[in-house]
C-alpha atoms as one frame of an Amber mdcrd trajectory, in Angstrom:
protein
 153.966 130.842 125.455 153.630 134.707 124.918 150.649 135.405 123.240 152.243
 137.382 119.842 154.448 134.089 119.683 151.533 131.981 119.941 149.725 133.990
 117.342 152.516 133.261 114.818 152.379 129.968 115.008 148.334 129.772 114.466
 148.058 131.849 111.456 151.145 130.158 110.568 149.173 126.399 110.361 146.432
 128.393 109.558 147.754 129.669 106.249 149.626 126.050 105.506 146.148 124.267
 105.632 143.950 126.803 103.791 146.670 126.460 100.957 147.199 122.705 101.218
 143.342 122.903 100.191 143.846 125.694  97.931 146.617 125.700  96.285 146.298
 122.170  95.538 142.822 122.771  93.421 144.540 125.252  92.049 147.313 123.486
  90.600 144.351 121.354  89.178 141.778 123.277  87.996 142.360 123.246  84.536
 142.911 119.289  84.750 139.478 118.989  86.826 137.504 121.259  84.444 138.628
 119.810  81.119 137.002 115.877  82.576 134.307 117.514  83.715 133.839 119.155
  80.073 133.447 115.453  78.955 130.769 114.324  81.667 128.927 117.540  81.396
 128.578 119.368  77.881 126.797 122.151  79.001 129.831 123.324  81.025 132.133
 125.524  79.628 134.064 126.678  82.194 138.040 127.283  81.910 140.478 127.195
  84.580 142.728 129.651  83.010 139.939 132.085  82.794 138.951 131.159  86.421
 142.694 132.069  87.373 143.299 135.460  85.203 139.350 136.867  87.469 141.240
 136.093  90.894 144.645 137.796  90.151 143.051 140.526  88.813 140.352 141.022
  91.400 143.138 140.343  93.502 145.121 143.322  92.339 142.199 145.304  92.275
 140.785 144.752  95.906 144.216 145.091  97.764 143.273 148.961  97.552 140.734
 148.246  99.862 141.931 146.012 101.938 143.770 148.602 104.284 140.152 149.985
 104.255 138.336 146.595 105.285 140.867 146.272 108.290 140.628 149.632 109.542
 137.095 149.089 109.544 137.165 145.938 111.754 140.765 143.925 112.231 143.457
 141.528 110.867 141.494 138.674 113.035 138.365 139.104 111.347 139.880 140.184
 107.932 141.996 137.125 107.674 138.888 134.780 108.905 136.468 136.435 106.102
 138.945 136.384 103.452 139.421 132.474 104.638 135.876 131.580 104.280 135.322
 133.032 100.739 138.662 130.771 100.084 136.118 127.488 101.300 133.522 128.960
  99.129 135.068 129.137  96.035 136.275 125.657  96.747 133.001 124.112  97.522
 131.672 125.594  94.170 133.550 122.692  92.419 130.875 120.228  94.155 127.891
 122.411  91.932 129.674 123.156  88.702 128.300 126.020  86.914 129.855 128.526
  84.377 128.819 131.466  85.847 128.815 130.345  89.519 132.771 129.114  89.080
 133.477 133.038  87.878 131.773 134.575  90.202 133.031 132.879  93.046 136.628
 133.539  91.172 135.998 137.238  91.046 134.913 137.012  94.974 137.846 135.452
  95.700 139.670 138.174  94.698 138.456 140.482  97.806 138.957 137.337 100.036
 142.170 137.101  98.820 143.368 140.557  99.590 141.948 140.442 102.938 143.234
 137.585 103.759 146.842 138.221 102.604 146.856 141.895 103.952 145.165 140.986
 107.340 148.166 138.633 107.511 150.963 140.773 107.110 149.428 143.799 109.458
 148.859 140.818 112.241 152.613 139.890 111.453 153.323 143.683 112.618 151.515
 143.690 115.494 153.113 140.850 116.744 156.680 141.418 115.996 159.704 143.680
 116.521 162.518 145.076 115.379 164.570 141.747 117.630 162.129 139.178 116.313
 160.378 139.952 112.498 163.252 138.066 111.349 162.122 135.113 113.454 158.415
 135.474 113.023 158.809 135.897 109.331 160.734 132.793 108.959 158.338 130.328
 110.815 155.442 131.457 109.650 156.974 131.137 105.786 158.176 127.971 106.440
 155.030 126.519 107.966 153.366 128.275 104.835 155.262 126.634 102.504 154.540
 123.261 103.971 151.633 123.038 101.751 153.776 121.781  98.837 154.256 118.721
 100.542 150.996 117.438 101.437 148.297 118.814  98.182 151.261 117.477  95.733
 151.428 113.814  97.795 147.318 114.136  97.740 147.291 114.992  94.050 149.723
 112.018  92.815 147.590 109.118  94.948 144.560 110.710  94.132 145.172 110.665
  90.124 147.487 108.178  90.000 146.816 106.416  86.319 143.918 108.169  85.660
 143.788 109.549  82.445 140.440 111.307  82.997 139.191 112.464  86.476 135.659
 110.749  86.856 132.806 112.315  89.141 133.699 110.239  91.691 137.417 111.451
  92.111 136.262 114.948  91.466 133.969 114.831  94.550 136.181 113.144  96.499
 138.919 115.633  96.206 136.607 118.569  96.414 135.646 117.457  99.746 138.786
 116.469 101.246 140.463 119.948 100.432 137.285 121.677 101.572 137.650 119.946
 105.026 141.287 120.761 105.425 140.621 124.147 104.143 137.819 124.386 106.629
 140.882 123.113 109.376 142.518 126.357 108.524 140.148 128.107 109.041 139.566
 127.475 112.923 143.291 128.353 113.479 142.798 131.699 112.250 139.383 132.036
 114.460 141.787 130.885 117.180 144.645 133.703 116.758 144.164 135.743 119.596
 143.611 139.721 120.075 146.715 141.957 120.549 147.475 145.879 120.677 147.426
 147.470 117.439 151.275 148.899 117.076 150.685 150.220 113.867 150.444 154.126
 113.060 152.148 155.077 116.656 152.883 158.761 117.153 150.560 159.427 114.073
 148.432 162.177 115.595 146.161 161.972 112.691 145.669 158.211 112.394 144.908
 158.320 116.161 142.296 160.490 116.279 138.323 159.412 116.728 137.043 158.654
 113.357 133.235 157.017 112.548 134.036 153.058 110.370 133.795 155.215 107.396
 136.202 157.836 108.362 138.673 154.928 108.943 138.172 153.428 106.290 138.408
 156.336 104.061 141.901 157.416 105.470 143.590 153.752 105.064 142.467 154.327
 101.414 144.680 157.388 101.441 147.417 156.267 103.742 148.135 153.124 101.233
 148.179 155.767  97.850 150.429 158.158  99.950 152.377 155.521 101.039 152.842
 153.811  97.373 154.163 157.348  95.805 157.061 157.432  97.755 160.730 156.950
  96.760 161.472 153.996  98.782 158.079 152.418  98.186 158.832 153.336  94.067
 161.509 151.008  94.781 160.415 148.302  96.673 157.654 148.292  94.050 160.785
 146.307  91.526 161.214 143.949  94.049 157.919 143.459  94.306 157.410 142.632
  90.658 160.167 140.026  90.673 158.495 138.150  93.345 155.499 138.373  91.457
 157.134 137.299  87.905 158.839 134.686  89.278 156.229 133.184  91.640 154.491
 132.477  88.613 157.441 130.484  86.971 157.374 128.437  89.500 153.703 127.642
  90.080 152.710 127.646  87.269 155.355 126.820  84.001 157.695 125.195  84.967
 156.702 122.379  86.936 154.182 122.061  83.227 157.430 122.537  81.100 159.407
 119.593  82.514 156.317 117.848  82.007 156.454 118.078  78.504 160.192 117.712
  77.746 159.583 114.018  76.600 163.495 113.226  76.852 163.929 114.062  80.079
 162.184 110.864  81.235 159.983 108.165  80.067 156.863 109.599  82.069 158.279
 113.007  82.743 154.608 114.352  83.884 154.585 112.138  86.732 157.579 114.656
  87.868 155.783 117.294  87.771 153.891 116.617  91.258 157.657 115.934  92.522
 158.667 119.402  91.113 156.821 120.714  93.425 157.276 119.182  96.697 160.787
 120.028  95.889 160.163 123.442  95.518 158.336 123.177  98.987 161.863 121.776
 100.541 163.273 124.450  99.304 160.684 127.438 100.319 160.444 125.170 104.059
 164.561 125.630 104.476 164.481 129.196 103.745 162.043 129.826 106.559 163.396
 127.375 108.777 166.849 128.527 108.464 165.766 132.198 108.934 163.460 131.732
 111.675 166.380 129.601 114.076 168.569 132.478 112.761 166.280 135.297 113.509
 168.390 137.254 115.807 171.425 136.670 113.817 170.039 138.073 110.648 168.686
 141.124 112.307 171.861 141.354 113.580 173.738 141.705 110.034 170.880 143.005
 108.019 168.707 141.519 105.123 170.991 142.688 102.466 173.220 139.355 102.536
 170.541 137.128 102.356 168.707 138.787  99.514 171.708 138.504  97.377 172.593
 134.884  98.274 169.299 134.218  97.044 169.223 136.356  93.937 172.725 134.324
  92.673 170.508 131.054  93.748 167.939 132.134  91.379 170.642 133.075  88.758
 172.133 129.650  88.828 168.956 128.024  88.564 167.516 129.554  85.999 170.709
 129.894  84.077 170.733 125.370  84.566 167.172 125.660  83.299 168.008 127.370
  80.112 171.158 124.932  79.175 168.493 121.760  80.596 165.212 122.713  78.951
 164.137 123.187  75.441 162.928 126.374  74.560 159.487 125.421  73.784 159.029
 123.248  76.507 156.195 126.116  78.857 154.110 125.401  75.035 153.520 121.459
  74.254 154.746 118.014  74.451 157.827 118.226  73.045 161.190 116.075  71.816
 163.281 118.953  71.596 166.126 119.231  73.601 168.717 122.085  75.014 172.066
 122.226  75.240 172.048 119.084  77.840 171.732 116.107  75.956 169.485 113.978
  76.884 167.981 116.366  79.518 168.453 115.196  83.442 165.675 114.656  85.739
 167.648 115.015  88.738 169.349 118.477  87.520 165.420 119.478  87.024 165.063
 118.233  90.588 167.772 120.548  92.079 166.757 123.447  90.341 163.169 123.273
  91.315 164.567 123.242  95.105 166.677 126.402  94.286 163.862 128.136  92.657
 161.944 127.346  96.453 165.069 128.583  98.469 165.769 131.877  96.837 161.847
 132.299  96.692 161.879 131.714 100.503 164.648 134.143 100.504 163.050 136.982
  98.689 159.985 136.426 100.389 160.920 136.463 104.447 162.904 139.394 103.680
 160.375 140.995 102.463 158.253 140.281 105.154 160.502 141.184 107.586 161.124
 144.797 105.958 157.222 145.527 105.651 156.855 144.433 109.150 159.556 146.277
 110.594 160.613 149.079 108.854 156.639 150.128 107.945 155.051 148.893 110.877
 153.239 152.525 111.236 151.553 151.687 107.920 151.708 147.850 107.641 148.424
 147.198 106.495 149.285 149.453 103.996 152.559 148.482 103.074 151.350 144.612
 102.323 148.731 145.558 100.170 151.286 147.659  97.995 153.315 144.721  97.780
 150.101 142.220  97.489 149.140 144.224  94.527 152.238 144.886  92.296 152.622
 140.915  92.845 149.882 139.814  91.769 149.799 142.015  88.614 153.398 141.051
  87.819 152.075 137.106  87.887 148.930 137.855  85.941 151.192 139.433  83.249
 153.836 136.328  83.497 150.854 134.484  83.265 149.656 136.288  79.760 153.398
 136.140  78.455 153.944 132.843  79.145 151.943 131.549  76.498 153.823 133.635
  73.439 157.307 133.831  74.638 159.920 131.186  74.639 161.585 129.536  77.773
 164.566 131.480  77.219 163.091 134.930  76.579 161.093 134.521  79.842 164.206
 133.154  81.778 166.084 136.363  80.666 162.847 138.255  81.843 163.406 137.038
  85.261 167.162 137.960  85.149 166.719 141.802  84.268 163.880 141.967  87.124
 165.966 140.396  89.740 168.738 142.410  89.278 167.478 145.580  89.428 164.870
 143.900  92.062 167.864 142.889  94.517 169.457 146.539  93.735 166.535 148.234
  95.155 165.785 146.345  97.785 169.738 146.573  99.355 169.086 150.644  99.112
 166.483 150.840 100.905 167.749 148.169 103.197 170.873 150.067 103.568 169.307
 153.589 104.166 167.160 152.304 106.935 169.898 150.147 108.668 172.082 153.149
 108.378 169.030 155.416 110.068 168.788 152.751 112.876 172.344 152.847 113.618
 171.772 156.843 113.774 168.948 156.835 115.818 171.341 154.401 118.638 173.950
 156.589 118.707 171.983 159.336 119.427 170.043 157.928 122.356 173.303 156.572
 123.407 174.618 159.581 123.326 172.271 161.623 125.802
């Protein structure tokens, strides 16, 4: 197997373990820390605090990032930003206040390198015939992790209505190990050509670490001023808005729609392994279609997934109550009683058009700014992860429906942007082939 190919595939099951471990405590955090409030009353930790310290660090150290790379590589970005990931984790097995924030906070930089490292690897091992491809597998092996943390999670609480030491540590560890698993793919990925900043006389001249460092720092600012990076940047937000409505309300807000079932919360695992279905097809699909999408662009399959998302959450609205993201409630929509299975189906839209958004996105930053690719994915790292910690804030004080129409007015103008900047650098491509044609 060619080497690049190869490459895909290990930070692919890489990234799928590390998140099976980590996303799954994630999800869980706040349920984990408010038992262990009861065992231990000297403990005063909060998962939602925990949370709002790594998107923000998050946000914060993807301007550095580019810097951290150019320094030393994706290889050994991704496997340092990995191993803080199994540190943070393995702070659940010693809980202390100030030790669970400062492990969230370190996060943060492990995140960014991690995620960054990622997408500039993705660029060095792709081009313009197979990001498409690449993009696609490694988002659907990614997005495998819904499956297995959620299955983990329901037989690991299964009629527990407090999680005792015992579960705690036993949960701790087994996502530590997998995470850990991870881990030694990404130590496995092997070395290839850096492709990135090619007929760049100044990136390619002999700088010390610092030097390096110093002019990724200003590559990534140059880089985020410009008009077509201005309007990625709205894309970018969506991803990051909506992300968060998925993760994170409203798995929680079919939980609490008491109608809907007699035990809706034990949905709420199944929520998201049908999300996963739908995040694994998108890749899938795109991945065995690789050269065919290249072929017609990226523009068709954002907007079949931004009138996905419109569907779903436009099913949401008439199927939820509009306090539902808040509290337990008995309230009901304009579906009455509310249906489980319509719940279902829109949780697996809300994973295909993510899927959607997301490879394409991939495959633009990949292809179109492979010169400055490290660069490029911390741009788009950063405005998504700010985006989530604000849905994050607002979800709390605004209703399902005003955060539904939220996500409307952001994909709109997020799918209009992206298809202009699609279009302008399809139509340059074309360009470029006729004139080498025509000498």
């Amino acid at each position: 197997m060619d080497v690049k190919f190869l490459n895909i595939f290990l930070v692919g099951f890489g990234f799928m373990l590390l998140f099976t471990a980590f996303q799954t405590l994630a999800n869980i955090e706040k349920t984990i820390l408010e038992s262990l409030k009861k065992d231990d009353a000297s403990f005063t930790g909060d998962g939602y605090v925990s949370l709002s310290i790594i998107y923000l660090t998050f946000s914060l150290f993807n301007w550095l990032a580019p810097s951290f790379i150019a320094s030393t590589s994706p290889r050994v970005a991704m496997v340092v930003g990995s191993l803080i990931y199994i540190f943070f984790m393995t702070t659940f097995l010693y809980p202390m206040t100030g030790l669970l924030y400062t492990a969230s906070a370190l996060l943060g930089f492990g995140a960014a390198t991690l995620w960054t490292g990622q997408g500039a690897l993705l660029a060095r091992c792709s081009d313009s015939s197979n990001i498409s491809r690449n993009s696609g597998i490694f988002w659907a092996l990614l997005q495998c992790n819904m499956f297995f943390g959620n299955l983990f999670v329901y037989f690991a609480f299964r009629n527990k209505a407090h999680i005792d030491e015992n579960t705690r540590l036993m949960v701790v560890i087994v996502l530590s190990a997998v995470g850990f698993a991870g881990v030694l793919f990404l130590i496995a990925v092997r070395r290839v050509p850096d492709n990135s900043e090619m007929g760049d006389t100044n990136a390619n001249m002999s700088r010390s670490a610092w030097g390096n460092a110093r002019y990724a720092l200003q590559s990534a600012g140059k880089l985020f001023i410009t008009r077509d990076m201005m309007l990625l940047t709205l894309t970018f937000v969506y991803t990051g808005l909506e992300l968060s409505f998925f993760s994170g309300i409203y798995g929680p807000s079919v939980g609490f729609t008491e109608k809907i079932h007699e035990t809706p919360k034990e949905y709420v695992g199944i929520i998201g392994i049908c999300i996963g279905i739908g995040g694994v097809t998108a890749g899938t699909v795109f991945g065995i279609l690789g050269s065919k999408t290249a072929r017609f662009g990226r523009n068709p399959i954002v907007i079949t997934a931004y009138v996905i998302h419109l569907v779903a959450f436009f099913l949401i609205y008439l199927n939820l109550p509009d306090n539902a993201p808040f509290k337990e409630t008995e309230d009901v929509s304009y579906i009455d009683p509310p249906k489980i299975w319509l719940a279902l189906l829109c949780a697996l839209m809300l994973g295909l058009g993510d899927g959607s958004f997301n490879t394409q996105i991939y495959s633009m930053l990949a292809g179109v700014f492979v010169k400055q690719s490290a660069a490029a994915f911390a741009i788009f790292k950063f405005t998504q992860s700010v985006a989530a910690a604000i849905a994050f804030f607002y979800a709390y004080h605004l209703g399902l429906g005003v955060q539904l129409g939220i996500l409307v007015i952001f994909a709109t103008f997020g799918t209009i942007t992206f298809c202009f900047v699609e279009l302008k650098y399809k139509q340059l491509a074309i360009s470029e082939k006729a004139e080498e044609s025509g000498k």
